[in-house]
Structures are given as structure tokens and as C-alpha cells.
Amino acid sequence: MAEDCIFCKIARKEVPADILFEDDDLVAFNDIQPQAPTHVLVVPKKHIPTVNDLTEEHAALVGALALRAQALAAERGVDGAGYRLVMNCNAEGGQTVFHIHLHLLGGRQLRRMG
Ligand code: AMP
Ligand code: ZN
């Protein structure tokens, strides 16, 4: 847990968010500045700053993030048409919140990445 981290605060319910799913390990909520009709963030409750900080001990947790995103995509009905899962890392990757999170983007044709 990190005191000043916005996603830790959301996980602790100190900051409101539009929470779609929660269990002991993760929370999923709508992005505050959606880039697509479906833009959900799937976030571990444990504070892990970047993808660079992941180790073997986090393997099940990362798997749980991906499977939750898959389930949310199906709930939103974007699974058939398609969607994108993204984790940004550090400045050149476009990371702005330094608590790892998986973006689920869908509901429109997404452009090529780059
Ligand atoms: P990234 O740039 O990959 O670090 O993604 C951070 C994402 O968090 C951005 O898409 C922001 O719009 C989103 N975000 C930041 N603060 C909040 C918040 N309080 N509630 C929901 N989403 C947020
Ligand atoms: Zn955090």
C-alpha cells in the first residue's frame, strides 16, 4: 500500500470510483477519462509501481487481471467484435499512474498502436 497512490486510495475506498468488480486481490473500475465506449481499468489491490517490478510471485495475480478483463469484455458484449488489453510502463510507455493496471478498451474500432 502506498499513502499517496490514487489507485491504492480507490482500492481502500478513500476515493470514489465507478467500481464494476472487486475481490480480495483486485478491483475493476471505469476510467475517469475514457478513450473508448468501454474503458475499464483492472487493478491489483497490492501496490506494484510498474511492470518492471513484477516477479514470479506475481504470476497468478497477473493471470487474474487478464482473466478478469476477459470476463468484463464478455459482460460488456465486446468480446466478439474485439478489444484491447494494455499495460503501459514508465514514461515512454505512456504510464501516468504508477500502480500497475490493465486497460480494457473496446466498443469502437481501435487504431493501430504506436
Ligand atoms: P496510464 O496512463 O496507463 O498510467 O493510465 C492511467 C489511467 O488512469 C488513465 O487512463 C486515467 O484516465 C486513469 N485515471 C486516473 N485517475 C483516475 C481515477 N481517479 N479514476 C479512474 N481512472 C483514473
Ligand atoms: Zn498504489
PDB file of C-alpha atoms and ligand atoms in Angstrom:
ATOM      1  CA  MET A   1       0.000   0.000   0.000  1.00  0.00           C
ATOM      2  CA  ALA A   2       1.227   3.491  -0.784  1.00  0.00           C
ATOM      3  CA  GLU A   3      -0.182   6.506   1.012  1.00  0.00           C
ATOM      4  CA  ASP A   4      -0.384   8.919  -1.904  1.00  0.00           C
ATOM      5  CA  CYS A   5      -1.280   6.498  -4.675  1.00  0.00           C
ATOM      6  CA  ILE A   6      -4.644   7.207  -6.317  1.00  0.00           C
ATOM      7  CA  PHE A   7      -5.310   3.550  -7.147  1.00  0.00           C
ATOM      8  CA  CYS A   8      -4.457   2.432  -3.596  1.00  0.00           C
ATOM      9  CA  LYS A   9      -6.928   5.062  -2.402  1.00  0.00           C
ATOM     10  CA  ILE A  10      -9.615   3.715  -4.750  1.00  0.00           C
ATOM     11  CA  ALA A  11      -8.907   0.164  -3.544  1.00  0.00           C
ATOM     12  CA  ARG A  12      -9.246   1.373   0.076  1.00  0.00           C
ATOM     13  CA  LYS A  13     -12.470   3.294  -0.816  1.00  0.00           C
ATOM     14  CA  GLU A  14     -10.906   6.583   0.201  1.00  0.00           C
ATOM     15  CA  VAL A  15     -11.538   7.968  -3.281  1.00  0.00           C
ATOM     16  CA  PRO A  16     -14.761   7.168  -5.157  1.00  0.00           C
ATOM     17  CA  ALA A  17     -14.728   5.241  -8.401  1.00  0.00           C
ATOM     18  CA  ASP A  18     -17.273   3.512 -10.594  1.00  0.00           C
ATOM     19  CA  ILE A  19     -16.373   0.028  -9.394  1.00  0.00           C
ATOM     20  CA  LEU A  20     -17.533  -2.840 -11.619  1.00  0.00           C
ATOM     21  CA  PHE A  21     -15.896  -5.762  -9.845  1.00  0.00           C
ATOM     22  CA  GLU A  22     -13.925  -6.414  -6.691  1.00  0.00           C
ATOM     23  CA  ASP A  23     -12.451  -9.409  -4.908  1.00  0.00           C
ATOM     24  CA  ASP A  24      -9.655  -9.923  -2.379  1.00  0.00           C
ATOM     25  CA  ASP A  25      -6.932  -9.340  -4.943  1.00  0.00           C
ATOM     26  CA  LEU A  26      -8.172  -6.825  -7.494  1.00  0.00           C
ATOM     27  CA  VAL A  27     -10.625  -4.095  -8.310  1.00  0.00           C
ATOM     28  CA  ALA A  28     -12.011  -3.013 -11.710  1.00  0.00           C
ATOM     29  CA  PHE A  29     -13.493   0.415 -12.385  1.00  0.00           C
ATOM     30  CA  ASN A  30     -14.321   2.718 -15.269  1.00  0.00           C
ATOM     31  CA  ASP A  31     -11.532   5.001 -16.434  1.00  0.00           C
ATOM     32  CA  ILE A  32     -12.239   8.624 -15.499  1.00  0.00           C
ATOM     33  CA  GLN A  33     -11.211   9.806 -18.995  1.00  0.00           C
ATOM     34  CA  PRO A  34     -12.473   7.019 -21.247  1.00  0.00           C
ATOM     35  CA  GLN A  35     -10.718   6.596 -24.596  1.00  0.00           C
ATOM     36  CA  ALA A  36     -13.379   4.212 -25.918  1.00  0.00           C
ATOM     37  CA  PRO A  37     -17.012   3.324 -25.104  1.00  0.00           C
ATOM     38  CA  THR A  38     -15.650   0.581 -22.863  1.00  0.00           C
ATOM     39  CA  HIS A  39     -12.576   1.692 -20.937  1.00  0.00           C
ATOM     40  CA  VAL A  40     -12.114  -0.266 -17.742  1.00  0.00           C
ATOM     41  CA  LEU A  41      -9.039  -0.446 -15.529  1.00  0.00           C
ATOM     42  CA  VAL A  42      -8.286  -3.759 -13.823  1.00  0.00           C
ATOM     43  CA  VAL A  43      -6.049  -3.060 -10.860  1.00  0.00           C
ATOM     44  CA  PRO A  44      -4.390  -5.263  -8.243  1.00  0.00           C
ATOM     45  CA  LYS A  45      -5.043  -4.133  -4.673  1.00  0.00           C
ATOM     46  CA  LYS A  46      -1.365  -4.648  -3.919  1.00  0.00           C
ATOM     47  CA  HIS A  47       0.756  -1.600  -4.770  1.00  0.00           C
ATOM     48  CA  ILE A  48       3.154  -2.576  -7.569  1.00  0.00           C
ATOM     49  CA  PRO A  49       4.561   0.565  -9.257  1.00  0.00           C
ATOM     50  CA  THR A  50       5.391  -0.688 -12.762  1.00  0.00           C
ATOM     51  CA  VAL A  51       5.544  -3.829 -14.884  1.00  0.00           C
ATOM     52  CA  ASN A  52       9.305  -3.742 -14.223  1.00  0.00           C
ATOM     53  CA  ASP A  53       8.574  -4.586 -10.580  1.00  0.00           C
ATOM     54  CA  LEU A  54       6.754  -7.837 -11.385  1.00  0.00           C
ATOM     55  CA  THR A  55       8.387 -11.082 -10.293  1.00  0.00           C
ATOM     56  CA  GLU A  56       7.499 -14.770 -10.461  1.00  0.00           C
ATOM     57  CA  GLU A  57       5.495 -14.376  -7.244  1.00  0.00           C
ATOM     58  CA  HIS A  58       3.060 -12.116  -9.115  1.00  0.00           C
ATOM     59  CA  ALA A  59       2.359 -14.608 -11.905  1.00  0.00           C
ATOM     60  CA  ALA A  60      -1.037 -15.708 -10.585  1.00  0.00           C
ATOM     61  CA  LEU A  61      -2.048 -12.113  -9.911  1.00  0.00           C
ATOM     62  CA  VAL A  62      -1.202 -11.027 -13.465  1.00  0.00           C
ATOM     63  CA  GLY A  63      -3.161 -14.007 -14.764  1.00  0.00           C
ATOM     64  CA  ALA A  64      -6.117 -12.961 -12.621  1.00  0.00           C
ATOM     65  CA  LEU A  65      -6.001  -9.447 -14.111  1.00  0.00           C
ATOM     66  CA  ALA A  66      -6.129 -10.840 -17.644  1.00  0.00           C
ATOM     67  CA  LEU A  67      -8.940 -13.279 -16.861  1.00  0.00           C
ATOM     68  CA  ARG A  68     -10.974 -10.557 -15.142  1.00  0.00           C
ATOM     69  CA  ALA A  69     -10.531  -8.305 -18.172  1.00  0.00           C
ATOM     70  CA  GLN A  70     -11.705 -11.174 -20.377  1.00  0.00           C
ATOM     71  CA  ALA A  71     -14.821 -11.609 -18.217  1.00  0.00           C
ATOM     72  CA  LEU A  72     -15.565  -7.885 -18.211  1.00  0.00           C
ATOM     73  CA  ALA A  73     -15.199  -7.781 -22.003  1.00  0.00           C
ATOM     74  CA  ALA A  74     -17.792 -10.535 -22.257  1.00  0.00           C
ATOM     75  CA  GLU A  75     -20.097  -8.723 -19.813  1.00  0.00           C
ATOM     76  CA  ARG A  76     -19.839  -5.588 -21.943  1.00  0.00           C
ATOM     77  CA  GLY A  77     -20.532  -7.587 -25.073  1.00  0.00           C
ATOM     78  CA  VAL A  78     -17.319  -6.506 -26.807  1.00  0.00           C
ATOM     79  CA  ASP A  79     -15.703  -9.945 -26.801  1.00  0.00           C
ATOM     80  CA  GLY A  80     -16.908 -10.947 -30.261  1.00  0.00           C
ATOM     81  CA  ALA A  81     -16.110  -7.669 -32.024  1.00  0.00           C
ATOM     82  CA  GLY A  82     -12.811  -7.389 -30.195  1.00  0.00           C
ATOM     83  CA  TYR A  83     -10.982  -5.310 -27.654  1.00  0.00           C
ATOM     84  CA  ARG A  84      -7.512  -4.344 -26.494  1.00  0.00           C
ATOM     85  CA  LEU A  85      -5.683  -5.057 -23.236  1.00  0.00           C
ATOM     86  CA  VAL A  86      -2.794  -2.700 -22.469  1.00  0.00           C
ATOM     87  CA  MET A  87      -0.336  -2.173 -19.631  1.00  0.00           C
ATOM     88  CA  ASN A  88       1.806   0.930 -20.031  1.00  0.00           C
ATOM     89  CA  CYS A  89       5.248   1.038 -18.412  1.00  0.00           C
ATOM     90  CA  ASN A  90       7.154   4.187 -17.449  1.00  0.00           C
ATOM     91  CA  ALA A  91       7.393   7.448 -19.367  1.00  0.00           C
ATOM     92  CA  GLU A  92       7.912   6.282 -22.939  1.00  0.00           C
ATOM     93  CA  GLY A  93       5.222   3.651 -22.490  1.00  0.00           C
ATOM     94  CA  GLY A  94       2.775   6.377 -21.513  1.00  0.00           C
ATOM     95  CA  GLN A  95       2.339   5.379 -17.872  1.00  0.00           C
ATOM     96  CA  THR A  96       0.890   8.188 -15.728  1.00  0.00           C
ATOM     97  CA  VAL A  97      -0.327   6.295 -12.654  1.00  0.00           C
ATOM     98  CA  PHE A  98       2.472   4.340 -11.015  1.00  0.00           C
ATOM     99  CA  HIS A  99       0.412   1.437  -9.713  1.00  0.00           C
ATOM    100  CA  ILE A 100       0.084  -1.240 -12.370  1.00  0.00           C
ATOM    101  CA  HIS A 101      -3.227  -1.561 -14.171  1.00  0.00           C
ATOM    102  CA  LEU A 102      -4.595  -3.346 -17.202  1.00  0.00           C
ATOM    103  CA  HIS A 103      -6.623  -1.182 -19.588  1.00  0.00           C
ATOM    104  CA  LEU A 104      -9.595  -2.871 -21.269  1.00  0.00           C
ATOM    105  CA  LEU A 105     -10.576  -0.842 -24.332  1.00  0.00           C
ATOM    106  CA  GLY A 106     -13.410  -1.690 -26.678  1.00  0.00           C
ATOM    107  CA  GLY A 107     -16.675  -0.669 -28.262  1.00  0.00           C
ATOM    108  CA  ARG A 108     -15.180   1.035 -31.311  1.00  0.00           C
ATOM    109  CA  GLN A 109     -12.592   0.324 -33.993  1.00  0.00           C
ATOM    110  CA  LEU A 110      -9.227   0.940 -32.321  1.00  0.00           C
ATOM    111  CA  ARG A 111      -6.384   2.414 -34.307  1.00  0.00           C
ATOM    112  CA  ARG A 112      -3.066   0.712 -34.832  1.00  0.00           C
ATOM    113  CA  MET A 113      -0.763   1.222 -31.882  1.00  0.00           C
ATOM    114  CA  GLY A 114       2.391   3.260 -31.918  1.00  0.00           C
TER     115      GLY A 114
HETATM  116  P1  AMP B   1      -1.732   5.083 -17.624  1.00  0.00           P
HETATM  117  O1  AMP B   1      -1.528   6.348 -18.406  1.00  0.00           O
HETATM  118  O2  AMP B   1      -1.530   3.817 -18.387  1.00  0.00           O
HETATM  119  O3  AMP B   1      -0.911   5.123 -16.332  1.00  0.00           O
HETATM  120  O4  AMP B   1      -3.256   5.061 -17.232  1.00  0.00           O
HETATM  121  C1  AMP B   1      -3.775   5.750 -16.131  1.00  0.00           C
HETATM  122  C2  AMP B   1      -5.251   5.854 -16.359  1.00  0.00           C
HETATM  123  O5  AMP B   1      -5.867   6.134 -15.107  1.00  0.00           O
HETATM  124  C3  AMP B   1      -5.660   6.980 -17.315  1.00  0.00           C
HETATM  125  O6  AMP B   1      -6.396   6.426 -18.398  1.00  0.00           O
HETATM  126  C4  AMP B   1      -6.505   7.899 -16.438  1.00  0.00           C
HETATM  127  O7  AMP B   1      -7.588   8.469 -17.141  1.00  0.00           O
HETATM  128  C5  AMP B   1      -6.960   6.958 -15.328  1.00  0.00           C
HETATM  129  N1  AMP B   1      -7.277   7.580 -14.059  1.00  0.00           N
HETATM  130  C6  AMP B   1      -6.530   8.463 -13.363  1.00  0.00           C
HETATM  131  N2  AMP B   1      -7.137   8.800 -12.217  1.00  0.00           N
HETATM  132  C7  AMP B   1      -8.296   8.086 -12.175  1.00  0.00           C
HETATM  133  C8  AMP B   1      -9.371   7.993 -11.254  1.00  0.00           C
HETATM  134  N3  AMP B   1      -9.383   8.700 -10.116  1.00  0.00           N
HETATM  135  N4  AMP B   1     -10.401   7.164 -11.533  1.00  0.00           N
HETATM  136  C9  AMP B   1     -10.409   6.460 -12.683  1.00  0.00           C
HETATM  137  N5  AMP B   1      -9.423   6.492 -13.597  1.00  0.00           N
HETATM  138  C10 AMP B   1      -8.388   7.303 -13.345  1.00  0.00           C
HETATM  139 ZN    ZN B   2      -0.910   2.078  -5.276  1.00  0.00          ZN
END
